[in-house]
Amino acid sequence: MGDMTDEERALKWPTAEMRRRVCEAFCGHLAAGFSIESFPDADRKTIRYYAEQFPEDFPPEKLDEAARRGLLEWEKIGKEGARGDLAKFNASAWSFNMKNRAGWRDRSEVEAWGIWGGPEEAGQIDKFKPRSSEEIALGVMALLTEKDSRRDDNGA
């Protein structure tokens, strides 16, 4: 570490190797179904900084995959619970979790039957389709930036 600049020494994870290890840990955390906020090694702002400054060590496609795997974990729980494979499964708690975690929401009868209507109704139904990988990745980045934007109100 003697060859490092002052700027590198000021970083929490100054080397590419350290950043890659943290990225692996962070991706494992997300893939297990945990939130960004509960990552023990860094807060959202720190992860965002490293993802923006060191995309070669925090590859967006890797973060995207981890987010999808995390959502898959929660969907597996719901599927197993709905089949009756999980003792004491609480469908209401799971549903509430998915509404908050994945942006799911209940559809009204009008929205559910809107597919038989015109193009306007079909466009509304598209809002309820499962999220694409790109949308999940954008969601992760939005979550990483959301609290910071609210804090300073200038969108930075």
Coordinates of N, CA and C in Angstrom, one line a residue:
M1 N 0.8 -1.2 0.0 CA 0.0 0.0 0.0 C 0.9 1.3 0.0
G2 N 2.1 1.2 0.0 CA 3.0 2.3 0.0 C 3.0 3.1 -1.3
D3 N 2.5 2.5 -2.4 CA 2.5 3.2 -3.7 C 1.2 3.9 -4.0
M4 N 0.3 4.0 -3.0 CA -1.0 4.5 -3.2 C -1.0 6.1 -3.1
T5 N -1.9 6.7 -3.8 CA -2.0 8.2 -3.7 C -2.8 8.5 -2.4
D6 N -2.8 9.8 -2.0 CA -3.6 10.3 -0.9 C -5.1 10.0 -1.1
E7 N -5.5 10.2 -2.3 CA -6.9 9.9 -2.6 C -7.3 8.4 -2.4
E8 N -6.4 7.6 -2.9 CA -6.6 6.1 -2.7 C -6.6 5.7 -1.3
R9 N -5.8 6.3 -0.5 CA -5.7 6.0 1.0 C -7.0 6.5 1.7
A10 N -7.6 7.5 1.2 CA -8.9 8.0 1.8 C -10.1 7.1 1.5
L11 N -10.0 6.3 0.5 CA -11.1 5.4 0.2 C -11.3 4.3 1.2
K12 N -12.5 3.9 1.4 CA -12.8 2.8 2.3 C -12.2 1.5 1.8
W13 N -12.3 1.3 0.5 CA -11.8 0.1 -0.2 C -10.9 0.6 -1.3
P14 N -9.6 0.9 -1.0 CA -8.7 1.5 -2.0 C -8.2 0.7 -3.2
T15 N -8.3 -0.6 -3.0 CA -7.8 -1.4 -4.1 C -8.9 -2.1 -4.9
A16 N -8.6 -2.4 -6.1 CA -9.6 -3.1 -7.0 C -10.0 -4.5 -6.3
E17 N -9.1 -5.2 -5.8 CA -9.3 -6.4 -5.1 C -10.3 -6.3 -3.9
M18 N -10.1 -5.3 -3.1 CA -11.0 -5.0 -2.0 C -12.4 -4.7 -2.5
R19 N -12.5 -3.8 -3.5 CA -13.8 -3.4 -4.1 C -14.5 -4.6 -4.6
R20 N -13.8 -5.5 -5.3 CA -14.4 -6.7 -5.9 C -15.0 -7.6 -4.8
R21 N -14.2 -7.7 -3.7 CA -14.7 -8.5 -2.6 C -16.0 -8.0 -2.0
V22 N -16.0 -6.6 -1.8 CA -17.2 -6.0 -1.3 C -18.4 -6.1 -2.2
C23 N -18.1 -6.0 -3.5 CA -19.1 -6.2 -4.5 C -19.7 -7.6 -4.4
E24 N -18.8 -8.6 -4.3 CA -19.3 -10.0 -4.2 C -20.2 -10.1 -2.9
A25 N -19.7 -9.5 -1.8 CA -20.5 -9.6 -0.6 C -21.9 -8.9 -0.7
F26 N -21.8 -7.7 -1.4 CA -23.1 -7.0 -1.6 C -24.0 -7.7 -2.5
C27 N -23.5 -8.3 -3.6 CA -24.4 -9.1 -4.5 C -24.9 -10.3 -3.8
G28 N -24.1 -10.9 -3.0 CA -24.6 -12.1 -2.2 C -25.7 -11.7 -1.3
H29 N -25.6 -10.5 -0.7 CA -26.6 -10.0 0.3 C -27.9 -9.8 -0.5
L30 N -27.8 -9.1 -1.6 CA -29.0 -8.8 -2.4 C -29.7 -10.1 -2.9
A31 N -28.8 -11.0 -3.4 CA -29.3 -12.3 -4.0 C -30.0 -13.1 -2.9
A32 N -29.6 -13.0 -1.7 CA -30.3 -13.7 -0.6 C -31.7 -13.1 -0.3
G33 N -32.0 -12.0 -0.9 CA -33.3 -11.4 -0.6 C -33.3 -10.3 0.4
F34 N -32.1 -9.8 0.8 CA -32.0 -8.8 1.7 C -32.0 -7.4 1.0
S35 N -32.4 -6.4 1.8 CA -32.4 -5.0 1.2 C -31.1 -4.4 1.2
I36 N -31.0 -3.3 0.4 CA -29.7 -2.5 0.4 C -29.4 -1.9 1.7
E37 N -30.5 -1.5 2.4 CA -30.3 -0.8 3.7 C -29.7 -1.7 4.8
S38 N -29.9 -3.0 4.7 CA -29.4 -3.9 5.7 C -28.0 -4.5 5.4
F39 N -27.4 -4.0 4.4 CA -26.0 -4.5 4.1 C -25.1 -4.0 5.2
P40 N -24.4 -4.9 5.9 CA -23.6 -4.4 7.1 C -22.3 -3.7 6.8
D41 N -21.8 -3.9 5.6 CA -20.4 -3.3 5.4 C -20.5 -1.8 4.9
A42 N -21.6 -1.3 4.4 CA -21.7 0.0 4.0 C -23.1 0.5 3.8
D43 N -23.3 1.8 3.8 CA -24.7 2.3 3.6 C -24.9 2.5 2.1
R44 N -26.1 2.8 1.8 CA -26.5 3.0 0.4 C -25.7 4.1 -0.3
K45 N -25.4 5.2 0.3 CA -24.6 6.2 -0.3 C -23.2 5.8 -0.7
T46 N -22.6 5.0 0.2 CA -21.2 4.5 -0.1 C -21.2 3.5 -1.2
I47 N -22.2 2.6 -1.2 CA -22.3 1.6 -2.3 C -22.6 2.4 -3.6
R48 N -23.4 3.3 -3.6 CA -23.7 4.1 -4.8 C -22.4 4.8 -5.3
Y49 N -21.7 5.4 -4.4 CA -20.4 6.0 -4.8 C -19.5 5.1 -5.5
Y50 N -19.3 3.9 -4.9 CA -18.4 2.9 -5.5 C -18.9 2.4 -6.8
A51 N -20.2 2.2 -6.9 CA -20.8 1.7 -8.2 C -20.7 2.7 -9.3
E52 N -20.7 4.0 -9.0 CA -20.6 5.0 -10.0 C -19.1 5.2 -10.3
Q53 N -18.2 5.2 -9.3 CA -16.8 5.5 -9.6 C -16.0 4.4 -10.1
F54 N -16.4 3.1 -9.7 CA -15.7 2.0 -10.1 C -16.6 0.9 -10.7
P55 N -17.2 1.2 -11.9 CA -18.1 0.2 -12.5 C -17.4 -1.1 -12.9
E56 N -16.1 -1.0 -13.1 CA -15.3 -2.3 -13.4 C -15.3 -3.2 -12.2
D57 N -15.4 -2.6 -11.0 CA -15.4 -3.5 -9.8 C -16.8 -3.7 -9.3
F58 N -17.7 -2.9 -9.6 CA -19.1 -3.0 -9.3 C -19.9 -3.0 -10.6
P59 N -19.8 -4.1 -11.3 CA -20.4 -4.1 -12.7 C -22.0 -4.1 -12.6
P60 N -22.6 -3.2 -13.3 CA -24.0 -3.0 -13.2 C -24.8 -4.3 -13.5
E61 N -24.3 -5.1 -14.5 CA -25.0 -6.4 -14.8 C -24.9 -7.3 -13.6
K62 N -23.9 -7.3 -12.8 CA -23.8 -8.1 -11.7 C -24.7 -7.7 -10.6
L63 N -24.9 -6.4 -10.4 CA -25.8 -5.8 -9.4 C -27.3 -6.2 -9.9
D64 N -27.5 -6.1 -11.2 CA -28.8 -6.4 -11.7 C -29.1 -7.9 -11.5
E65 N -28.2 -8.7 -11.7 CA -28.4 -10.2 -11.5 C -28.7 -10.4 -10.0
A66 N -28.0 -9.8 -9.2 CA -28.2 -10.0 -7.7 C -29.6 -9.6 -7.3
A67 N -30.0 -8.4 -7.8 CA -31.4 -7.9 -7.5 C -32.4 -8.9 -8.0
R68 N -32.2 -9.4 -9.2 CA -33.2 -10.4 -9.7 C -33.2 -11.7 -8.9
R69 N -32.1 -12.1 -8.4 CA -32.0 -13.3 -7.6 C -32.7 -13.1 -6.3
G70 N -32.5 -11.9 -5.7 CA -33.2 -11.6 -4.5 C -34.7 -11.6 -4.6
L71 N -35.2 -11.1 -5.7 CA -36.6 -11.1 -6.0 C -37.1 -12.5 -6.2
L72 N -36.3 -13.3 -6.8 CA -36.6 -14.7 -7.0 C -36.8 -15.4 -5.7
E73 N -35.9 -15.1 -4.7 CA -36.0 -15.8 -3.4 C -37.3 -15.5 -2.8
W74 N -37.8 -14.2 -2.9 CA -39.1 -13.9 -2.3 C -40.2 -14.5 -3.0
E75 N -40.1 -14.6 -4.4 CA -41.2 -15.2 -5.1 C -41.2 -16.7 -4.8
K76 N -40.1 -17.3 -4.6 CA -40.1 -18.8 -4.2 C -40.8 -19.0 -2.9
I77 N -40.6 -18.1 -2.0 CA -41.3 -18.2 -0.7 C -42.8 -18.1 -0.9
G78 N -43.3 -17.1 -1.7 CA -44.7 -17.0 -2.0 C -45.2 -18.2 -2.7
K79 N -44.5 -18.8 -3.7 CA -45.0 -20.0 -4.4 C -45.1 -21.2 -3.4
E80 N -44.1 -21.4 -2.6 CA -44.1 -22.5 -1.7 C -45.2 -22.3 -0.6
G81 N -45.4 -21.0 -0.2 CA -46.5 -20.8 0.8 C -47.8 -21.0 0.2
A82 N -48.0 -20.6 -1.1 CA -49.3 -20.7 -1.7 C -49.6 -22.2 -2.0
R83 N -48.6 -23.0 -2.2 CA -48.8 -24.4 -2.4 C -49.1 -25.2 -1.0
G84 N -48.8 -24.5 0.1 CA -49.0 -25.1 1.4 C -47.7 -25.8 1.9
D85 N -46.6 -25.5 1.2 CA -45.3 -26.2 1.6 C -44.6 -25.5 2.7
L86 N -45.1 -24.3 3.1 CA -44.4 -23.6 4.3 C -45.4 -23.6 5.4
A87 N -45.0 -24.2 6.5 CA -45.8 -24.1 7.7 C -45.9 -22.7 8.2
K88 N -47.1 -22.3 8.6 CA -47.3 -21.0 9.2 C -47.0 -19.8 8.2
F89 N -47.2 -20.1 6.9 CA -47.0 -19.1 5.9 C -48.0 -18.0 6.1
N90 N -47.6 -16.7 6.1 CA -48.5 -15.6 6.3 C -48.6 -14.9 5.0
A91 N -49.7 -15.2 4.2 CA -49.8 -14.7 2.9 C -50.0 -13.1 2.9
S92 N -50.6 -12.6 3.9 CA -50.8 -11.2 4.0 C -49.5 -10.5 4.2
A93 N -48.7 -11.0 5.1 CA -47.4 -10.4 5.3 C -46.5 -10.5 4.1
W94 N -46.6 -11.6 3.4 CA -45.8 -11.8 2.2 C -46.2 -10.8 1.1
S95 N -47.5 -10.7 1.0 CA -48.1 -9.8 0.0 C -47.7 -8.4 0.2
F96 N -47.8 -8.0 1.5 CA -47.4 -6.6 1.9 C -45.9 -6.4 1.6
N97 N -45.0 -7.4 1.9 CA -43.6 -7.3 1.6 C -43.4 -7.1 0.1
M98 N -44.1 -7.9 -0.7 CA -43.8 -7.8 -2.2 C -44.3 -6.5 -2.7
K99 N -45.4 -5.9 -2.2 CA -45.8 -4.6 -2.6 C -44.8 -3.6 -2.3
N100 N -44.1 -3.7 -1.2 CA -43.1 -2.7 -0.9 C -41.8 -3.0 -1.6
R101 N -41.4 -4.3 -1.7 CA -40.1 -4.7 -2.2 C -40.1 -4.6 -3.7
A102 N -41.1 -5.1 -4.4 CA -41.1 -5.2 -5.8 C -42.1 -4.3 -6.6
G103 N -42.8 -3.4 -5.8 CA -43.7 -2.5 -6.5 C -45.0 -3.2 -6.9
W104 N -45.3 -4.3 -6.3 CA -46.6 -5.0 -6.7 C -47.7 -4.2 -6.1
R105 N -48.9 -4.3 -6.7 CA -50.1 -3.7 -6.1 C -51.3 -4.5 -6.6
D106 N -52.4 -4.3 -5.8 CA -53.7 -5.0 -6.2 C -54.3 -4.2 -7.3
R107 N -54.9 -5.0 -8.2 CA -55.7 -4.4 -9.3 C -57.1 -4.4 -9.0
S108 N -57.8 -3.3 -9.4 CA -59.2 -3.3 -9.2 C -59.9 -4.1 -10.3
E109 N -61.1 -4.4 -10.2 CA -61.8 -5.3 -11.2 C -61.8 -4.6 -12.5
V110 N -61.9 -3.3 -12.6 CA -61.9 -2.6 -13.9 C -60.5 -2.8 -14.5
E111 N -59.4 -2.6 -13.8 CA -58.1 -2.8 -14.3 C -57.9 -4.2 -14.8
A112 N -58.4 -5.2 -14.0 CA -58.2 -6.6 -14.4 C -58.9 -6.9 -15.7
W113 N -60.1 -6.3 -15.9 CA -60.8 -6.7 -17.1 C -60.5 -5.7 -18.2
G114 N -59.7 -4.7 -18.0 CA -59.4 -3.7 -19.0 C -58.7 -4.3 -20.3
I115 N -58.1 -5.5 -20.2 CA -57.5 -6.1 -21.4 C -58.5 -6.3 -22.5
W116 N -59.8 -6.4 -22.2 CA -60.8 -6.6 -23.2 C -61.2 -5.3 -23.8
G117 N -60.7 -4.2 -23.3 CA -61.0 -2.8 -23.8 C -60.1 -2.4 -24.9
G118 N -60.0 -1.1 -25.0 CA -59.2 -0.5 -26.1 C -57.7 -0.4 -25.8
P119 N -56.9 0.3 -26.6 CA -55.5 0.4 -26.4 C -55.1 1.1 -25.1
E120 N -56.0 2.0 -24.7 CA -55.7 2.7 -23.4 C -55.7 1.7 -22.2
E121 N -56.6 0.9 -22.2 CA -56.7 -0.1 -21.2 C -55.6 -1.1 -21.2
A122 N -55.2 -1.5 -22.4 CA -54.1 -2.4 -22.6 C -52.8 -1.8 -22.1
G123 N -52.6 -0.5 -22.3 CA -51.5 0.2 -21.8 C -51.4 0.2 -20.3
Q124 N -52.6 0.3 -19.7 CA -52.7 0.2 -18.2 C -52.2 -1.1 -17.7
I125 N -52.7 -2.2 -18.4 CA -52.3 -3.5 -18.0 C -50.8 -3.8 -18.0
D126 N -50.1 -3.1 -19.0 CA -48.7 -3.3 -19.1 C -48.0 -2.8 -17.9
K127 N -48.6 -1.9 -17.1 CA -47.9 -1.4 -15.9 C -47.8 -2.5 -14.9
F128 N -48.6 -3.6 -15.0 CA -48.7 -4.6 -14.0 C -47.9 -5.8 -14.3
K129 N -47.2 -5.8 -15.5 CA -46.4 -6.9 -15.9 C -45.2 -7.1 -15.0
P130 N -44.6 -8.3 -14.9 CA -43.4 -8.4 -14.1 C -42.3 -7.5 -14.7
R131 N -41.4 -7.0 -13.8 CA -40.4 -6.1 -14.2 C -39.3 -6.8 -15.0
S132 N -38.7 -6.1 -15.9 CA -37.6 -6.7 -16.7 C -36.3 -6.5 -15.9
S133 N -35.3 -7.1 -16.4 CA -34.0 -7.0 -15.8 C -33.5 -5.6 -15.7
E134 N -33.8 -4.9 -16.8 CA -33.3 -3.5 -16.9 C -34.1 -2.6 -15.9
E135 N -35.4 -2.9 -15.8 CA -36.2 -2.1 -14.8 C -35.7 -2.4 -13.4
I136 N -35.4 -3.7 -13.1 CA -34.9 -4.0 -11.8 C -33.6 -3.3 -11.5
A137 N -32.7 -3.3 -12.5 CA -31.4 -2.6 -12.3 C -31.6 -1.1 -12.1
L138 N -32.5 -0.5 -12.9 CA -32.8 0.9 -12.7 C -33.4 1.1 -11.3
G139 N -34.2 0.2 -10.8 CA -34.8 0.3 -9.5 C -33.8 0.2 -8.4
V140 N -32.8 -0.6 -8.6 CA -31.7 -0.7 -7.6 C -30.9 0.6 -7.6
M141 N -30.6 1.1 -8.8 CA -29.9 2.4 -8.8 C -30.7 3.5 -8.2
A142 N -32.1 3.5 -8.5 CA -33.0 4.5 -7.9 C -33.0 4.4 -6.4
L143 N -33.0 3.2 -5.9 CA -33.0 3.0 -4.4 C -31.7 3.5 -3.9
L144 N -30.6 3.3 -4.6 CA -29.3 3.8 -4.1 C -29.2 5.3 -4.1
T145 N -30.0 6.0 -5.0 CA -29.9 7.4 -5.0 C -31.1 8.1 -4.3
E146 N -32.1 7.4 -4.0 CA -33.4 8.0 -3.5 C -33.2 8.8 -2.2
K147 N -32.6 8.2 -1.2 CA -32.5 8.9 0.1 C -31.6 10.1 0.0
D148 N -30.5 10.0 -0.8 CA -29.6 11.1 -1.0 C -30.3 12.3 -1.6
S149 N -31.2 12.0 -2.6 CA -31.9 13.1 -3.3 C -32.9 13.8 -2.4
R150 N -33.5 13.0 -1.5 CA -34.5 13.6 -0.6 C -33.8 14.5 0.4
R151 N -32.6 14.1 0.8 CA -31.8 14.8 1.8 C -31.4 16.2 1.4
D152 N -31.0 16.4 0.1 CA -30.5 17.7 -0.3 C -31.4 18.4 -1.2
D153 N -32.5 17.8 -1.7 CA -33.6 18.4 -2.5 C -33.1 19.0 -3.8
N154 N -31.9 18.7 -4.2 CA -31.5 19.3 -5.5 C -31.3 18.2 -6.6
G155 N -31.7 17.0 -6.3 CA -31.7 15.9 -7.3 C -30.3 15.4 -7.5
A156 N -29.3 15.9 -6.8 CA -27.9 15.4 -7.0 C -27.7 14.0 -6.4

